[in-house]
XYZ file of C-alpha atoms in Angstrom:
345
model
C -86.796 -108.201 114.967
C -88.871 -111.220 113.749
C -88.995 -110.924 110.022
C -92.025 -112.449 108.099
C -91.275 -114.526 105.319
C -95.036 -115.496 104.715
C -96.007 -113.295 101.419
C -93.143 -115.030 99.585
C -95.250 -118.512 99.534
C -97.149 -116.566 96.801
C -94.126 -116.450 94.529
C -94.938 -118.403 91.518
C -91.693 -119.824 89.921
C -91.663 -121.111 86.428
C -88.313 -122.850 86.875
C -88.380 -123.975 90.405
C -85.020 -126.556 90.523
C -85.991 -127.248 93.917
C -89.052 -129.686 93.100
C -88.592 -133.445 93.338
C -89.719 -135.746 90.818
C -89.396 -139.296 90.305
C -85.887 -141.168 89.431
C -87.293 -142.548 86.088
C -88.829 -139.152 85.044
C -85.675 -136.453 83.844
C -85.959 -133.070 85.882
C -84.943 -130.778 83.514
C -87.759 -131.872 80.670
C -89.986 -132.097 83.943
C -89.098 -127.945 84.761
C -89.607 -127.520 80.814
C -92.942 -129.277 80.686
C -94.252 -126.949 84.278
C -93.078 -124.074 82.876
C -94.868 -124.153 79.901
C -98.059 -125.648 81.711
C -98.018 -122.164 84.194
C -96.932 -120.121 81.084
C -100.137 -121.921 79.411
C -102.205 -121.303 81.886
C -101.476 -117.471 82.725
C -102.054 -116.539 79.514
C -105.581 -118.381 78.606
C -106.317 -116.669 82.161
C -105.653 -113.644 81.000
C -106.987 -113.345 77.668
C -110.433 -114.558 79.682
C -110.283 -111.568 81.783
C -109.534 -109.168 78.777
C -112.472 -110.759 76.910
C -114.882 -110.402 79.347
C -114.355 -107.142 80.141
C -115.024 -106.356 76.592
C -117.834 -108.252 76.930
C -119.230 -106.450 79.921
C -118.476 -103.223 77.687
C -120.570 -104.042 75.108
C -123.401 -105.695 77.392
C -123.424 -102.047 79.023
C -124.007 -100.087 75.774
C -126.662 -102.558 74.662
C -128.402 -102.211 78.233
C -128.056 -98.567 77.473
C -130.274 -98.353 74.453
C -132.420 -100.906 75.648
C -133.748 -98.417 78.376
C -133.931 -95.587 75.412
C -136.006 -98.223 73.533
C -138.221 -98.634 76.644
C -138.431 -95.263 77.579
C -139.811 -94.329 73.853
C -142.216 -96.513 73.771
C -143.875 -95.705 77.163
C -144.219 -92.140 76.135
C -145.919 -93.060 72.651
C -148.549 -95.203 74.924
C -151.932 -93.250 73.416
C -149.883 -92.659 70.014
C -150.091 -96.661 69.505
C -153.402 -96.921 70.972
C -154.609 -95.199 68.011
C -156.638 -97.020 65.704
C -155.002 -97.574 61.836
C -151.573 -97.513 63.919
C -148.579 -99.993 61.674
C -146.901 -101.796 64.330
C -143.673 -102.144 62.276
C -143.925 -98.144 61.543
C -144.338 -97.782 64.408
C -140.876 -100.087 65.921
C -138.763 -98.541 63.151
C -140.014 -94.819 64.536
C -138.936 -96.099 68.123
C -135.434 -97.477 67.007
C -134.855 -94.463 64.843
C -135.228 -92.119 68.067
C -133.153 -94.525 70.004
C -130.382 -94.393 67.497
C -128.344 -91.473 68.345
C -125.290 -90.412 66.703
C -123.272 -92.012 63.971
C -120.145 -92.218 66.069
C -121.949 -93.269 69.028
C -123.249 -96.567 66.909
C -119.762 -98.082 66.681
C -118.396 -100.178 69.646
C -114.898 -99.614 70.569
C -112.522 -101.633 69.371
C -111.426 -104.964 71.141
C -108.298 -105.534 72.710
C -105.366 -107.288 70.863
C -106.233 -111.457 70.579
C -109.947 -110.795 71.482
C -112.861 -111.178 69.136
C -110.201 -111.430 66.249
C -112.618 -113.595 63.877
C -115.492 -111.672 64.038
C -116.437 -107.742 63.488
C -118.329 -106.854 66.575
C -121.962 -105.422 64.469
C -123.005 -101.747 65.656
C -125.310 -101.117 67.773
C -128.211 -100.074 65.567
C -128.146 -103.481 64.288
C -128.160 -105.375 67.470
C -131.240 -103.247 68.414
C -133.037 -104.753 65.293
C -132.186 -108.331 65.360
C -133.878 -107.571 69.300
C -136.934 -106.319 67.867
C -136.764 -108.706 65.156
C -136.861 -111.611 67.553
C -139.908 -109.664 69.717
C -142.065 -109.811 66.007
C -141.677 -113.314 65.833
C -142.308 -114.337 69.150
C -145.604 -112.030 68.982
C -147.012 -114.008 65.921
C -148.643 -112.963 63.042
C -151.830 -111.315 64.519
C -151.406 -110.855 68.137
C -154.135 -109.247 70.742
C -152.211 -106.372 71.596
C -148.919 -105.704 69.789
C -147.993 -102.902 71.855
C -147.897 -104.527 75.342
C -146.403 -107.731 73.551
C -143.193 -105.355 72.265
C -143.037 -103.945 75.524
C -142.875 -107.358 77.293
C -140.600 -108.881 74.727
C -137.890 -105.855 75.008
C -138.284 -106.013 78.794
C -137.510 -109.854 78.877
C -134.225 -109.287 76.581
C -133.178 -106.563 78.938
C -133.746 -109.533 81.898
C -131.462 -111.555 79.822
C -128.577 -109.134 79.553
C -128.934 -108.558 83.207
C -128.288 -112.028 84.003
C -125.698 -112.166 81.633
C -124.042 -109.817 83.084
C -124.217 -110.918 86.689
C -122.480 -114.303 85.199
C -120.052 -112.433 83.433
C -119.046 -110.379 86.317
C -118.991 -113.400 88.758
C -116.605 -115.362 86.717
C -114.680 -112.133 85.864
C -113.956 -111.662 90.071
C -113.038 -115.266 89.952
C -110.540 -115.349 87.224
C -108.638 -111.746 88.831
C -108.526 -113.558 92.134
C -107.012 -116.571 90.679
C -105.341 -113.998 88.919
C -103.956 -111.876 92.243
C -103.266 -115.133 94.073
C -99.814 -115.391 92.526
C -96.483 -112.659 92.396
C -95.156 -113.058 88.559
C -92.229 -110.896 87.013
C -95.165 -108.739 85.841
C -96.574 -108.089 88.981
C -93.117 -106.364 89.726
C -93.159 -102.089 88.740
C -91.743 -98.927 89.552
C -93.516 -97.725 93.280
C -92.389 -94.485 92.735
C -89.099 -92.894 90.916
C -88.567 -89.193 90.799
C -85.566 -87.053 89.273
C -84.627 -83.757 88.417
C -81.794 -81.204 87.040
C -81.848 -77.945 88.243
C -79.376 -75.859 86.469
C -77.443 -73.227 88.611
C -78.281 -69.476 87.599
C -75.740 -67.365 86.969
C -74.448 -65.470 90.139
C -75.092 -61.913 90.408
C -71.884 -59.933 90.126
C -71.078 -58.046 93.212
C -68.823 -54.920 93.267
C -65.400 -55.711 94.540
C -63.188 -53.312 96.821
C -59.856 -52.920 95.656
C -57.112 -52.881 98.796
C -54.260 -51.174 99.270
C -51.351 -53.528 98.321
C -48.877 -53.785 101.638
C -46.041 -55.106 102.056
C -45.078 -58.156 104.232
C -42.191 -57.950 106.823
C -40.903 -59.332 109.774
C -41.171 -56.363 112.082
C -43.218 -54.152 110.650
C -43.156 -51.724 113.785
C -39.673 -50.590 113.386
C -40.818 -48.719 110.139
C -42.393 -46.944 113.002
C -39.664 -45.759 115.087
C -37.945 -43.968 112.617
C -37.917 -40.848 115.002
C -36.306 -43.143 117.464
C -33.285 -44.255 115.250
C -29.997 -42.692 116.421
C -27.750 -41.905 113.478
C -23.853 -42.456 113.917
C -21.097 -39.875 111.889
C -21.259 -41.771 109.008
C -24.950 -41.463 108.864
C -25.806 -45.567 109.348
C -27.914 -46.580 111.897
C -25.627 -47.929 115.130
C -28.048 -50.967 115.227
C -29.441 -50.091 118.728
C -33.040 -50.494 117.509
C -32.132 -54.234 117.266
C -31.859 -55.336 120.640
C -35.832 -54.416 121.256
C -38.840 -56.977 120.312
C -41.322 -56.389 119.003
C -44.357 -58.372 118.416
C -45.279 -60.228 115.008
C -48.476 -58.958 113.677
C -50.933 -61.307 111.666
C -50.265 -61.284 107.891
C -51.831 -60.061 105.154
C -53.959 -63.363 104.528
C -55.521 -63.954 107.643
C -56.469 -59.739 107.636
C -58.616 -60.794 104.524
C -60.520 -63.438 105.851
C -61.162 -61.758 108.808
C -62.462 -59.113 106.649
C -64.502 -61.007 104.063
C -66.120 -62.761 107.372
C -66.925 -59.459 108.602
C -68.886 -58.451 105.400
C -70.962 -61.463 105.048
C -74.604 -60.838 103.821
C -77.546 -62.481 102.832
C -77.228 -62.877 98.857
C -80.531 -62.186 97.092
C -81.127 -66.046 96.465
C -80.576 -66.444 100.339
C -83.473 -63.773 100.953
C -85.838 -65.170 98.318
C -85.786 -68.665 100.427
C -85.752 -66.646 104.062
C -89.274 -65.183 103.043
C -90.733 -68.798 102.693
C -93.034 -70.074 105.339
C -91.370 -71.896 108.125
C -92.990 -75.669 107.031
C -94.044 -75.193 103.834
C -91.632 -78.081 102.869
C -93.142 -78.625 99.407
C -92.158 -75.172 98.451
C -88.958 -75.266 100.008
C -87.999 -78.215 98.083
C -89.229 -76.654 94.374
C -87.333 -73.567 95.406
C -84.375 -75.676 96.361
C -84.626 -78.009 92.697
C -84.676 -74.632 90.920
C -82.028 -72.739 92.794
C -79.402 -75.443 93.779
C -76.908 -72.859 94.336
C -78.866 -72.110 97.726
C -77.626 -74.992 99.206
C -74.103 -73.483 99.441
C -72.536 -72.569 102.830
C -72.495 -68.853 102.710
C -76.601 -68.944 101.530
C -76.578 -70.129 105.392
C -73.652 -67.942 106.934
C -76.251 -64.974 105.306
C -79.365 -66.443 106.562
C -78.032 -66.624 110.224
C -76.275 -63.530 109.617
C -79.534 -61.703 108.514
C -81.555 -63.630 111.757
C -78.927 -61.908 114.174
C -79.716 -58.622 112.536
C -83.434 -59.201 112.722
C -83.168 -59.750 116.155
C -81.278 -57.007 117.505
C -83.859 -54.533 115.268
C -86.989 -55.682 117.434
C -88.179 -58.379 114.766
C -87.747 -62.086 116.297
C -90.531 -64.020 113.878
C -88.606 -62.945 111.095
C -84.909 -63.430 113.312
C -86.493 -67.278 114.157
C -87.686 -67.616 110.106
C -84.207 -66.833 109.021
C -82.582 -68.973 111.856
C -85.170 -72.243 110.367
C -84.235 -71.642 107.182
C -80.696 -72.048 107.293
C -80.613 -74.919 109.852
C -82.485 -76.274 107.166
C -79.865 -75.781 104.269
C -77.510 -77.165 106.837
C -79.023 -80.548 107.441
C -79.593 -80.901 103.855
C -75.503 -79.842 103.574
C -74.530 -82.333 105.805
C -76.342 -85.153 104.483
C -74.060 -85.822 101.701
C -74.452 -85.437 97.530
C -78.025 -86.664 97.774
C -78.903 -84.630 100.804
C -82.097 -82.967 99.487
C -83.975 -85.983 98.578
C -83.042 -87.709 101.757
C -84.125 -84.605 103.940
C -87.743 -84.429 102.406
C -88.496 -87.832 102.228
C -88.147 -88.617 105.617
């Protein structure tokens, strides 16, 4: 397998020891002196970028109101054609209808280390400095004041367009500078999931008391008592000795035979049975809540239940059941982490 060791040439090391420098020049001030150079220049880099997307920010509420201011005063056409009509009455009416709400006049706040000198003025106020510079560059008595506004606001909106084709040009520049290079903080979490399920308390089952027996080594000559010929003194002559008989399983290995013959699907094991076969996502949130399904005899049940289904005429639900526990099994077998790795791959 041919391994490609090309994306690491974009590492960017601050303290490279690798780099050759001249005999009369000391490395280590050298490594000191490049370190803080890149350090340096990351960060002006990066205050640039956070800067001018304030900028653009701003730029795009002013463009914003610009078209309200536009949009006003093309709809007031024959209101300004009017004879008697104040021009500057007439602006402040315009700006007033363009103003909008109180909360809507303040610009959000810059980021940390941008614009710190300055308060960044509201928005009302750059719209009046705008028409402010229109009135001047109208005169004192122009020939038609209306089309003149409309013109000046128009050019100012031309300006902020170009501005902000500038702005965004050197913004793509400085992120692809930016993007060129893998730093410590380009390094983050892909993706990190946990979880604790806590295990519900277990139904309690009813449990059937046995007869208590007694263990011996040849428990069928208590059976041949009828058989056992009595001498005069009324012991037994020992006769029944000399026959064998054979050595029956004890008592422990009768009780697992018995609890394996009365193994059933707990209610847990059902719950997950009645899921549908590849709906994994559910399966796995049913699994996180109820961790106690995992266990063996949640499968032994499921399988259990599947034979049962099968033999009563019902083989979608026999072939659910059978899916379901194979599943519980792989995720058994595994190991401790068994869930994860079974849904993730």
């Amino acid at each position: 397998m041919v391994v490609n060791y090309s994306k690491w040439d974009a590492l960017e090391l601050s303290d490279d020891s690798d780099i050759e420098v001249h005999p009369n020049v000391d490395k280590r001030s050298f490594i000191r002196a490049k370190q803080n150079q890149i350090h340096q220049q990351r960060f002006e880099r990066r205050h640039q970028i956070d800067t001018l997307k304030y900028e653009r920010i701003i730029n795009d509420g002013l463009l914003q109101r610009i078209d309200k201011l536009l949009d006003s005063l093309q709809a007031h056409t024959q209101q300004a054609a009017a004879p008697g009509v104040n021009p500057d009455d007439f602006m402040m009416q315009a700006l007033m209808d363009t103003a909008g709400d109180g909360d809507d006049d303040v610009p959000p706040k810059p980021p940390q280390g941008v614009h710190t000198q300055t308060e960044e003025p509201r928005y009302s106020v750059m719209m009046a400095s705008l028409v402010d510079q229109v009135k001047k560059g109208l005169g004192d008595n122009p020939k038609d004041w209306f089309q003149g506004y409309v013109k000046g606001v128009e050019g100012h909106r031309k300006k902020v367009d170009g501005l902000q084709v500038e702005l965004n040009q050197k913004l793509a520049e400085l992120e692809k500078e930016e993007g060129k290079k893998i730093t410590s903080d380009s390094i983050h979490t892909g993706f990190s999931v946990s979880s604790v399920a806590k295990e519900k308390e277990k139904p309690k089952t009813a449990t059937i008391s046995k007869p208590e027996t007694v263990e011996v080594l040849n428990p069928g000559a208590l059976k041949k008592d009828s058989l056992r010929r009595m001498d005069s003194a009324g012991q037994s002559s020992g006769a029944e000795a000399d026959v064998d008989e054979p050595v029956q399983e004890t008592s422990k290995v009768l009780d697992d035979e018995d609890d394996d013959e009365h193994i059933e699907p707990t209610e847990l094991g059902k719950a997950f049975a009645k899921i549908k076969m590849g709906d994994y996502k559910k399966c796995l949130q049913f699994i996180s809540e109820n961790h106690a399904v995992v266990a063996e005899r949640e499968t032994d049940g499921l399988l259990v239940q599947g034979f049962n289904a099968q033999m009563d005429g019902k083989p979608e639900m026999a072939k659910q059941c059978v899916h379901q526990a194979l599943l519980l099994q792989y995720c058994r077998s595994l190991g401790r982490d068994g869930v994860g790795l079974f849904f993730k791959r």
